[in-house]
Short mmCIF file of C-alpha atoms and ligand atoms in Angstrom, two decimals:
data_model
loop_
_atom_site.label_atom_id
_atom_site.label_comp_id
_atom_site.label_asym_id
_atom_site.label_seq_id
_atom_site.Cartn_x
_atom_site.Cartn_y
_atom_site.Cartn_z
CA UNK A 1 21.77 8.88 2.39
CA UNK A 2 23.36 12.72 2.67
CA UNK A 3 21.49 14.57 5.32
CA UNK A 4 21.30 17.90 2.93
CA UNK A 5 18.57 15.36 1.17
CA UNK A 6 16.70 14.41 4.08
CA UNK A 7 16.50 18.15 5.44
CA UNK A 8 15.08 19.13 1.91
CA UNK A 9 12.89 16.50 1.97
CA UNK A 10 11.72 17.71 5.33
CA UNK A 11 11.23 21.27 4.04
CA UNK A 12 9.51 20.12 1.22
CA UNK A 13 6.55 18.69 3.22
CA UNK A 14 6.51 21.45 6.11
CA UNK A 15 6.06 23.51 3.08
CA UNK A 16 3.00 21.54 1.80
CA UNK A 17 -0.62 22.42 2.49
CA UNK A 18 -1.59 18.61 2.04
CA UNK A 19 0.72 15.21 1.66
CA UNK A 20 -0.15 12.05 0.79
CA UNK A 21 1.50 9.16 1.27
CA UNK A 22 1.76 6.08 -1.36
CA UNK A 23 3.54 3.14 -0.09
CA UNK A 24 4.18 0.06 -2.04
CA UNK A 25 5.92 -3.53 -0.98
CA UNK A 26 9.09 -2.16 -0.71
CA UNK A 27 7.71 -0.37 2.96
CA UNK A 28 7.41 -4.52 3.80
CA UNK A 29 10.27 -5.76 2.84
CA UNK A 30 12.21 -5.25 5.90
CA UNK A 31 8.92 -7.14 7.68
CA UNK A 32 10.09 -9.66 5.74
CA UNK A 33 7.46 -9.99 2.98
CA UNK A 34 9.05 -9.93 -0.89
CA UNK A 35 8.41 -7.50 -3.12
CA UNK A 36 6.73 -8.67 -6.66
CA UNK A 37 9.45 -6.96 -8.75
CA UNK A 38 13.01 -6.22 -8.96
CA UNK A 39 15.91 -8.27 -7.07
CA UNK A 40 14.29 -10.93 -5.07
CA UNK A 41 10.68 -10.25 -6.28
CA UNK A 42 7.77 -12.80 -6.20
CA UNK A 43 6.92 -12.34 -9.77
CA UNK A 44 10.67 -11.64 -10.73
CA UNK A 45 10.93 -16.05 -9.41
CA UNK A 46 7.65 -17.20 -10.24
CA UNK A 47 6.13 -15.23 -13.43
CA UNK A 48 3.56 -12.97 -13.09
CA UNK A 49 0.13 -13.61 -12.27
CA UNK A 50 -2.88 -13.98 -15.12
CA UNK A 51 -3.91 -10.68 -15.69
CA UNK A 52 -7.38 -12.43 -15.99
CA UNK A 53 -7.72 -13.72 -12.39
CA UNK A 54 -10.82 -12.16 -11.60
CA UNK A 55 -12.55 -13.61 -15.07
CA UNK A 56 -11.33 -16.86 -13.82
CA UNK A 57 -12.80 -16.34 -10.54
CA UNK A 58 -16.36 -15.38 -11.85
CA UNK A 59 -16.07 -18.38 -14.04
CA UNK A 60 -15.23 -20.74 -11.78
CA UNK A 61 -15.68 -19.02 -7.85
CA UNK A 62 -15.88 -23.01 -6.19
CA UNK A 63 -12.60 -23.92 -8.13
CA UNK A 64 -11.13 -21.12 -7.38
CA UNK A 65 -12.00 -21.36 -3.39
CA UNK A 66 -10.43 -24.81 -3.63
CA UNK A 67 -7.64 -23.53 -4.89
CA UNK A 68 -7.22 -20.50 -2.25
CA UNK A 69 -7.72 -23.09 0.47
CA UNK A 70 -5.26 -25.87 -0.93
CA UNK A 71 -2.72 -22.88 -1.09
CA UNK A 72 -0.15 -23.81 -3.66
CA UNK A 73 3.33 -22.31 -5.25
CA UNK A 74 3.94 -18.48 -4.16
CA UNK A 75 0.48 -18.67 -2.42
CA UNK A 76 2.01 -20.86 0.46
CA UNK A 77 4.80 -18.95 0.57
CA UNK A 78 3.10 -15.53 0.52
CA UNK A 79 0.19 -16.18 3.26
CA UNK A 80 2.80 -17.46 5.71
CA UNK A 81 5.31 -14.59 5.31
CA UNK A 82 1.97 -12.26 5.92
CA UNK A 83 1.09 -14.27 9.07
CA UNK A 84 4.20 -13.76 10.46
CA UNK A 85 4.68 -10.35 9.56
CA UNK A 86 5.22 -7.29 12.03
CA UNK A 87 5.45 -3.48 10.87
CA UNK A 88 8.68 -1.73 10.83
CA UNK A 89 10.18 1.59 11.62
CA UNK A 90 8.84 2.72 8.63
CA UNK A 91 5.22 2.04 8.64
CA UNK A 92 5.48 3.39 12.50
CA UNK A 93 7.18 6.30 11.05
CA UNK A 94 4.38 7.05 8.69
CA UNK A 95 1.80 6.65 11.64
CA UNK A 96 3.70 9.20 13.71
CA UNK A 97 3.62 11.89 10.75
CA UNK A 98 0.04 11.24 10.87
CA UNK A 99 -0.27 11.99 14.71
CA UNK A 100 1.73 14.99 13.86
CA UNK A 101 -1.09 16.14 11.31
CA UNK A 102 1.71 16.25 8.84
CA UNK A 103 0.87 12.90 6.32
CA UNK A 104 -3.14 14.11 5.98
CA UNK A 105 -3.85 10.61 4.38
CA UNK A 106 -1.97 7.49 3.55
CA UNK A 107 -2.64 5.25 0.23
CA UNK A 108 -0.96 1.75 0.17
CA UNK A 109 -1.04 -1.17 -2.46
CA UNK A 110 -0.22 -3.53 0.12
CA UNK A 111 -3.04 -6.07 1.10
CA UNK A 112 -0.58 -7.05 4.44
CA UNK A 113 -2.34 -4.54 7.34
CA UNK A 114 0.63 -3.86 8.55
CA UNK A 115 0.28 0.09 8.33
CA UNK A 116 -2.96 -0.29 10.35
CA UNK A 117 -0.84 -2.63 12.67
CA UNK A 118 1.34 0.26 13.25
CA UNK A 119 -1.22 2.82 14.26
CA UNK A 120 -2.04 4.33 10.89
CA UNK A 121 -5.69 5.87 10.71
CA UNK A 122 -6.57 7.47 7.94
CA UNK A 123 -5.52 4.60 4.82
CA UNK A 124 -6.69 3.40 2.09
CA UNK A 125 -6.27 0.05 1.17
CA UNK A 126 -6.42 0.14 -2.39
CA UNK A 127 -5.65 -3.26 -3.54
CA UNK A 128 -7.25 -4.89 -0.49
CA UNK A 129 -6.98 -6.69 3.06
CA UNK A 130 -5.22 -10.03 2.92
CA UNK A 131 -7.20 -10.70 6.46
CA UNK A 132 -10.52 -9.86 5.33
CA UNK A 133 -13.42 -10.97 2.95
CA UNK A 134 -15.57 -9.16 0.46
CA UNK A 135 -19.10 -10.18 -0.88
CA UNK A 136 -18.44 -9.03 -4.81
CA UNK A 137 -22.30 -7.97 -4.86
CA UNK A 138 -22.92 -5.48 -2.29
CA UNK A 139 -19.25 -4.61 -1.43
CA UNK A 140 -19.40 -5.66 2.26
CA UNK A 141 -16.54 -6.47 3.87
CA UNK A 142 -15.80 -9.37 6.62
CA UNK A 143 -13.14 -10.24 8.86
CA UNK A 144 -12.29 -14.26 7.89
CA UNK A 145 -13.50 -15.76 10.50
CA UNK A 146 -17.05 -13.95 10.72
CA UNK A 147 -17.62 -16.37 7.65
CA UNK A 148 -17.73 -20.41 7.16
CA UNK A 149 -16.04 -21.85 4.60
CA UNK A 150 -17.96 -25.29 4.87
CA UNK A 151 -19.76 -24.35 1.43
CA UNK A 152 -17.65 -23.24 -1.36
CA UNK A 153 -17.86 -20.45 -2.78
CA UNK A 154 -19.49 -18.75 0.73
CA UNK A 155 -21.85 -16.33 0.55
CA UNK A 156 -22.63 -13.25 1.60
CA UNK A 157 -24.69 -13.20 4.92
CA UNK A 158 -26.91 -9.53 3.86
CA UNK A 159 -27.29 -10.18 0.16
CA UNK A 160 -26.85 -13.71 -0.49
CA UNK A 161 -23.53 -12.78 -3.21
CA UNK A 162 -20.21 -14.24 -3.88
CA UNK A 163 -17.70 -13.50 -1.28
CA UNK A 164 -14.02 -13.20 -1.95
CA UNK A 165 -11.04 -12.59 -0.04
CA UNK A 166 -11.04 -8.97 0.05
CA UNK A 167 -7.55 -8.79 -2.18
CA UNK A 168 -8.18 -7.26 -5.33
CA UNK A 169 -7.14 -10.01 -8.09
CA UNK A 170 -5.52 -8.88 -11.23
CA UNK A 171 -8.18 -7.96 -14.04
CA UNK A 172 -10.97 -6.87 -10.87
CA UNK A 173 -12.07 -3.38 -10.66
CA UNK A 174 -10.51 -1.38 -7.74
CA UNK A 175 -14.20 -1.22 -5.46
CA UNK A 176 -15.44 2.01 -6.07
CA UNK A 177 -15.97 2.96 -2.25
CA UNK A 178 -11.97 2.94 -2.27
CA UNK A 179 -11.01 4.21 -5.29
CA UNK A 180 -13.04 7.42 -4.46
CA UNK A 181 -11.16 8.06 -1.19
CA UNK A 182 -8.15 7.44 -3.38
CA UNK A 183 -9.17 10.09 -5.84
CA UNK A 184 -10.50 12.47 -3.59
CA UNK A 185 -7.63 12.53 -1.23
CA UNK A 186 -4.96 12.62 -4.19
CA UNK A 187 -7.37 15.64 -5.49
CA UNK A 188 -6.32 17.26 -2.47
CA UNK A 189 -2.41 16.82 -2.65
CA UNK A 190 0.25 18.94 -3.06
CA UNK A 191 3.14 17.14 -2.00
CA UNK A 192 3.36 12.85 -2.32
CA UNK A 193 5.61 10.79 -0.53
CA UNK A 194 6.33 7.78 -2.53
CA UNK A 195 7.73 4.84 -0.76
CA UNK A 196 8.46 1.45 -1.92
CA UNK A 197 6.42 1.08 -5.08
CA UNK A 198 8.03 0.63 -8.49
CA UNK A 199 4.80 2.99 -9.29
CA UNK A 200 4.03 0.06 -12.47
CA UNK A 201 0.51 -0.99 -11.61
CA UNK A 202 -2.58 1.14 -12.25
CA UNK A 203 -4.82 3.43 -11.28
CA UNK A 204 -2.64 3.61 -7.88
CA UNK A 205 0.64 4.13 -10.11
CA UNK A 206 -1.27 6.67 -11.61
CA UNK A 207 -1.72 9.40 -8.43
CA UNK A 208 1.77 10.38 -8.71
CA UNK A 209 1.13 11.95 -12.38
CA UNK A 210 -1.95 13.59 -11.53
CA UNK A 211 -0.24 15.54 -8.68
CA UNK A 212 2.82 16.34 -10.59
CA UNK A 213 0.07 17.48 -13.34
CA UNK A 214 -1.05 19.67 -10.61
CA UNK A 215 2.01 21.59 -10.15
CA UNK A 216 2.32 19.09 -6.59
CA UNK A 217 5.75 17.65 -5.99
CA UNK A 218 7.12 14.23 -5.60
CA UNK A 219 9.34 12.66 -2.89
CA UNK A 220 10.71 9.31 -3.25
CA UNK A 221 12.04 6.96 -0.75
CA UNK A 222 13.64 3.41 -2.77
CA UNK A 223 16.91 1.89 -3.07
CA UNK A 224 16.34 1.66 -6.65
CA UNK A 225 15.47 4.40 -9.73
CA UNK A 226 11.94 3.56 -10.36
CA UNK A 227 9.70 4.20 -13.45
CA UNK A 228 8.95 7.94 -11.12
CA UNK A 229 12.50 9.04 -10.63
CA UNK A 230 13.07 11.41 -12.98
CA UNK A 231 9.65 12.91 -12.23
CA UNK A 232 10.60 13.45 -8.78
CA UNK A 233 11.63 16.70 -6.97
CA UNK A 234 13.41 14.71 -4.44
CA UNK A 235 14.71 10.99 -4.55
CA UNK A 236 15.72 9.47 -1.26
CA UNK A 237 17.72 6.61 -2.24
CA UNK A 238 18.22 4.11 0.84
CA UNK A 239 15.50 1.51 2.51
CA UNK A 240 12.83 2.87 3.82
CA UNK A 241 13.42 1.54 7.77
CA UNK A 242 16.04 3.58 7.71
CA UNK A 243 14.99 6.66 5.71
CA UNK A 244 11.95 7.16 7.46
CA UNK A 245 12.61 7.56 10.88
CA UNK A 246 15.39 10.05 9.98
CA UNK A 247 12.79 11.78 7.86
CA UNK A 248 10.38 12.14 10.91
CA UNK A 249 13.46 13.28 13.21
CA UNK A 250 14.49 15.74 11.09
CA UNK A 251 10.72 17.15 10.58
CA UNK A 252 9.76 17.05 14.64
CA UNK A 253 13.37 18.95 15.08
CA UNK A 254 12.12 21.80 12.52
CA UNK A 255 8.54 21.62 14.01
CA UNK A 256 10.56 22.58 17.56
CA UNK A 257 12.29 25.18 16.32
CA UNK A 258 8.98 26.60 14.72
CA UNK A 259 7.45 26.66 18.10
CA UNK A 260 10.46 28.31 20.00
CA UNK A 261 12.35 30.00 17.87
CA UNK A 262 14.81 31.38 19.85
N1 APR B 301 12.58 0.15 1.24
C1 APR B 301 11.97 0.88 0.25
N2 APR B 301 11.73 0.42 -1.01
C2 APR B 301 12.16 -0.84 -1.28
C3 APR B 301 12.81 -1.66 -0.33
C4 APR B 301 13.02 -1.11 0.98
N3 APR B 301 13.62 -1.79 1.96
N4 APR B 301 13.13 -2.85 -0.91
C5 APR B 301 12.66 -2.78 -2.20
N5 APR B 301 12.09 -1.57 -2.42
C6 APR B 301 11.46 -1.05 -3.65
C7 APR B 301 11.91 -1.69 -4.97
O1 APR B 301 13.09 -1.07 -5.45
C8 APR B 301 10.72 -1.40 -5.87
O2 APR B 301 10.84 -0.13 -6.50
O3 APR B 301 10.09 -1.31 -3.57
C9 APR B 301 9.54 -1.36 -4.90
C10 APR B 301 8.62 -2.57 -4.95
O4 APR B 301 8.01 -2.61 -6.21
P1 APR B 301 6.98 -3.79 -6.57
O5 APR B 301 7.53 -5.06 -6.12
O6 APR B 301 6.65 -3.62 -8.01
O7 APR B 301 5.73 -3.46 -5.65
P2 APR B 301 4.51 -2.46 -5.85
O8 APR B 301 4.93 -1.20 -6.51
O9 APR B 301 3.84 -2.34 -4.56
O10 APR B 301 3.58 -3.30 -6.85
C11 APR B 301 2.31 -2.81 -7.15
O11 APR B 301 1.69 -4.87 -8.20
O12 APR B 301 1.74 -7.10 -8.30
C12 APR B 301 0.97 -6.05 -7.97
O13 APR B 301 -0.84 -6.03 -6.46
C13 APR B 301 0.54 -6.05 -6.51
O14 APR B 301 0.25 -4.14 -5.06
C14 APR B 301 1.12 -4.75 -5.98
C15 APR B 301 1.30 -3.92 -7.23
#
């Protein structure tokens, strides 16, 4: 990774009124969670998913309890690497340019809490909270252990609904609470830092266009092209526990000089 890129990069969001960060499973790999795509991917080994989870969840919500508790195939696999999981230079890098007042807001697909883990505020959680619980009628959420799984499904202690874990399931609506945050916050940018997402999976994969449709630009931090590339004003090719800190560096360095320019 050629410093020239990560010094544009840096001018690029000093420049910016308001970035936004979208971060995909790509920030997690280096926490040692897989991503779903590409070389070494979940779904790349095991297929993906139903794309009518959810329906099979409303049909069947006991079954499909018993099935979440008896944990099988990638499931296993999955919930332990998330148990053992611990952020990485790059989701503490991400908190620090939101300290700095630089990242205004962060997006992330990831349902693994490790950006909260690492100090980051202001997120969205777009696809979820793999340690949390969510009734499907009245949206509340729960940490898992606030709720008993003696009866399956469980239900919601204020409104008597379904509860869930908190993950959004393929063919489920993105809950409106977060999808507005998402919407309004991506309203507001003019400069998105994309990092780890193959950008595939809607609406989150769509932010990226609606900024660039704004005139906003695009900064990319993969190892790989991604279905974004050639959209991008910058791509930073290299993994993003190692991109990220430099990034950060090279911005607090310029921030210095701003403040004593001589
Ligand atoms: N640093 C940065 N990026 C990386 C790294 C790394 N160390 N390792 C891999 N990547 C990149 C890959 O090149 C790929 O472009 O991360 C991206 C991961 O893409 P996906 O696996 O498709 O993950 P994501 O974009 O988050 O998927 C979106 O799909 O299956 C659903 O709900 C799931 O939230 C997920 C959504």
């Amino acid at each position: 990774m050629e410093n020239d890129d990560i010094e544009r990069a840096g001018r690029l969001i000093l420049a910016s009124k308001y970035v936004v960060g979208l971060t995909g499973a790509g920030i997690s790999v280096e926490s040692g969670i897989r991503p779903f795509r590409g070389p070494g991917g979940l779904w790349t080994e095991y297929g993906e998913p139903p794309m009518d989870g959810y329906q099979r969840f409303l049909a069947a919500p006991k079954a499909s309890w018993e099935r979440r508790v008896k944990r099988e195939g990638y499931a296993e696999e999955l919930h332990e690497a998330l148990g053992k999981a611990k952020p990485n230079p790059a989701h503490y890098a991400l908190a620090e340019l939101e300290e700095l007042k630089i990242l205004r807001y962060l997006i992330t697909q990831n349902i693994d809490n490790l950006h909260r883990a690492a100090g980051s505020k202001k997120i969205a959680e777009i696809h979820g909270n793999f340690s949390k619980l969510r009734c499907i009628q009245c949206n509340s959420r729960y940490e898992t252990e606030e709720i008993s799984l003696e009866t399956l499904p469980p239900r919601c202690p204020r409104c008597g609904g379904v509860i869930k874990g908190d993950t959004v399931m393929f063919g489920e609506p993105i809950p409106i609470d977060v999808l507005k945050i998402c919407q309004d916050e991506t309203g507001k940018c003019d400069c998105m830092l994309l990092v780890g997402t193959s950008a595939f999976v809607y609406p989150a994969a769509g932010f990226p266009w609606g900024v660039k449709g704004r005139e906003g630009m695009l900064i990319e931090v993969d190892p790989y092209e991604t279905e974004l590339t050639s959209s991008c004003n910058i791509s930073l090719r290299g993994r993003a526990g190692e991109v990220l800190p430099r990034l950060v560096e090279c911005i607090k360095v310029k921030l210095q000089e701003a403040e004593s320019p001589l």
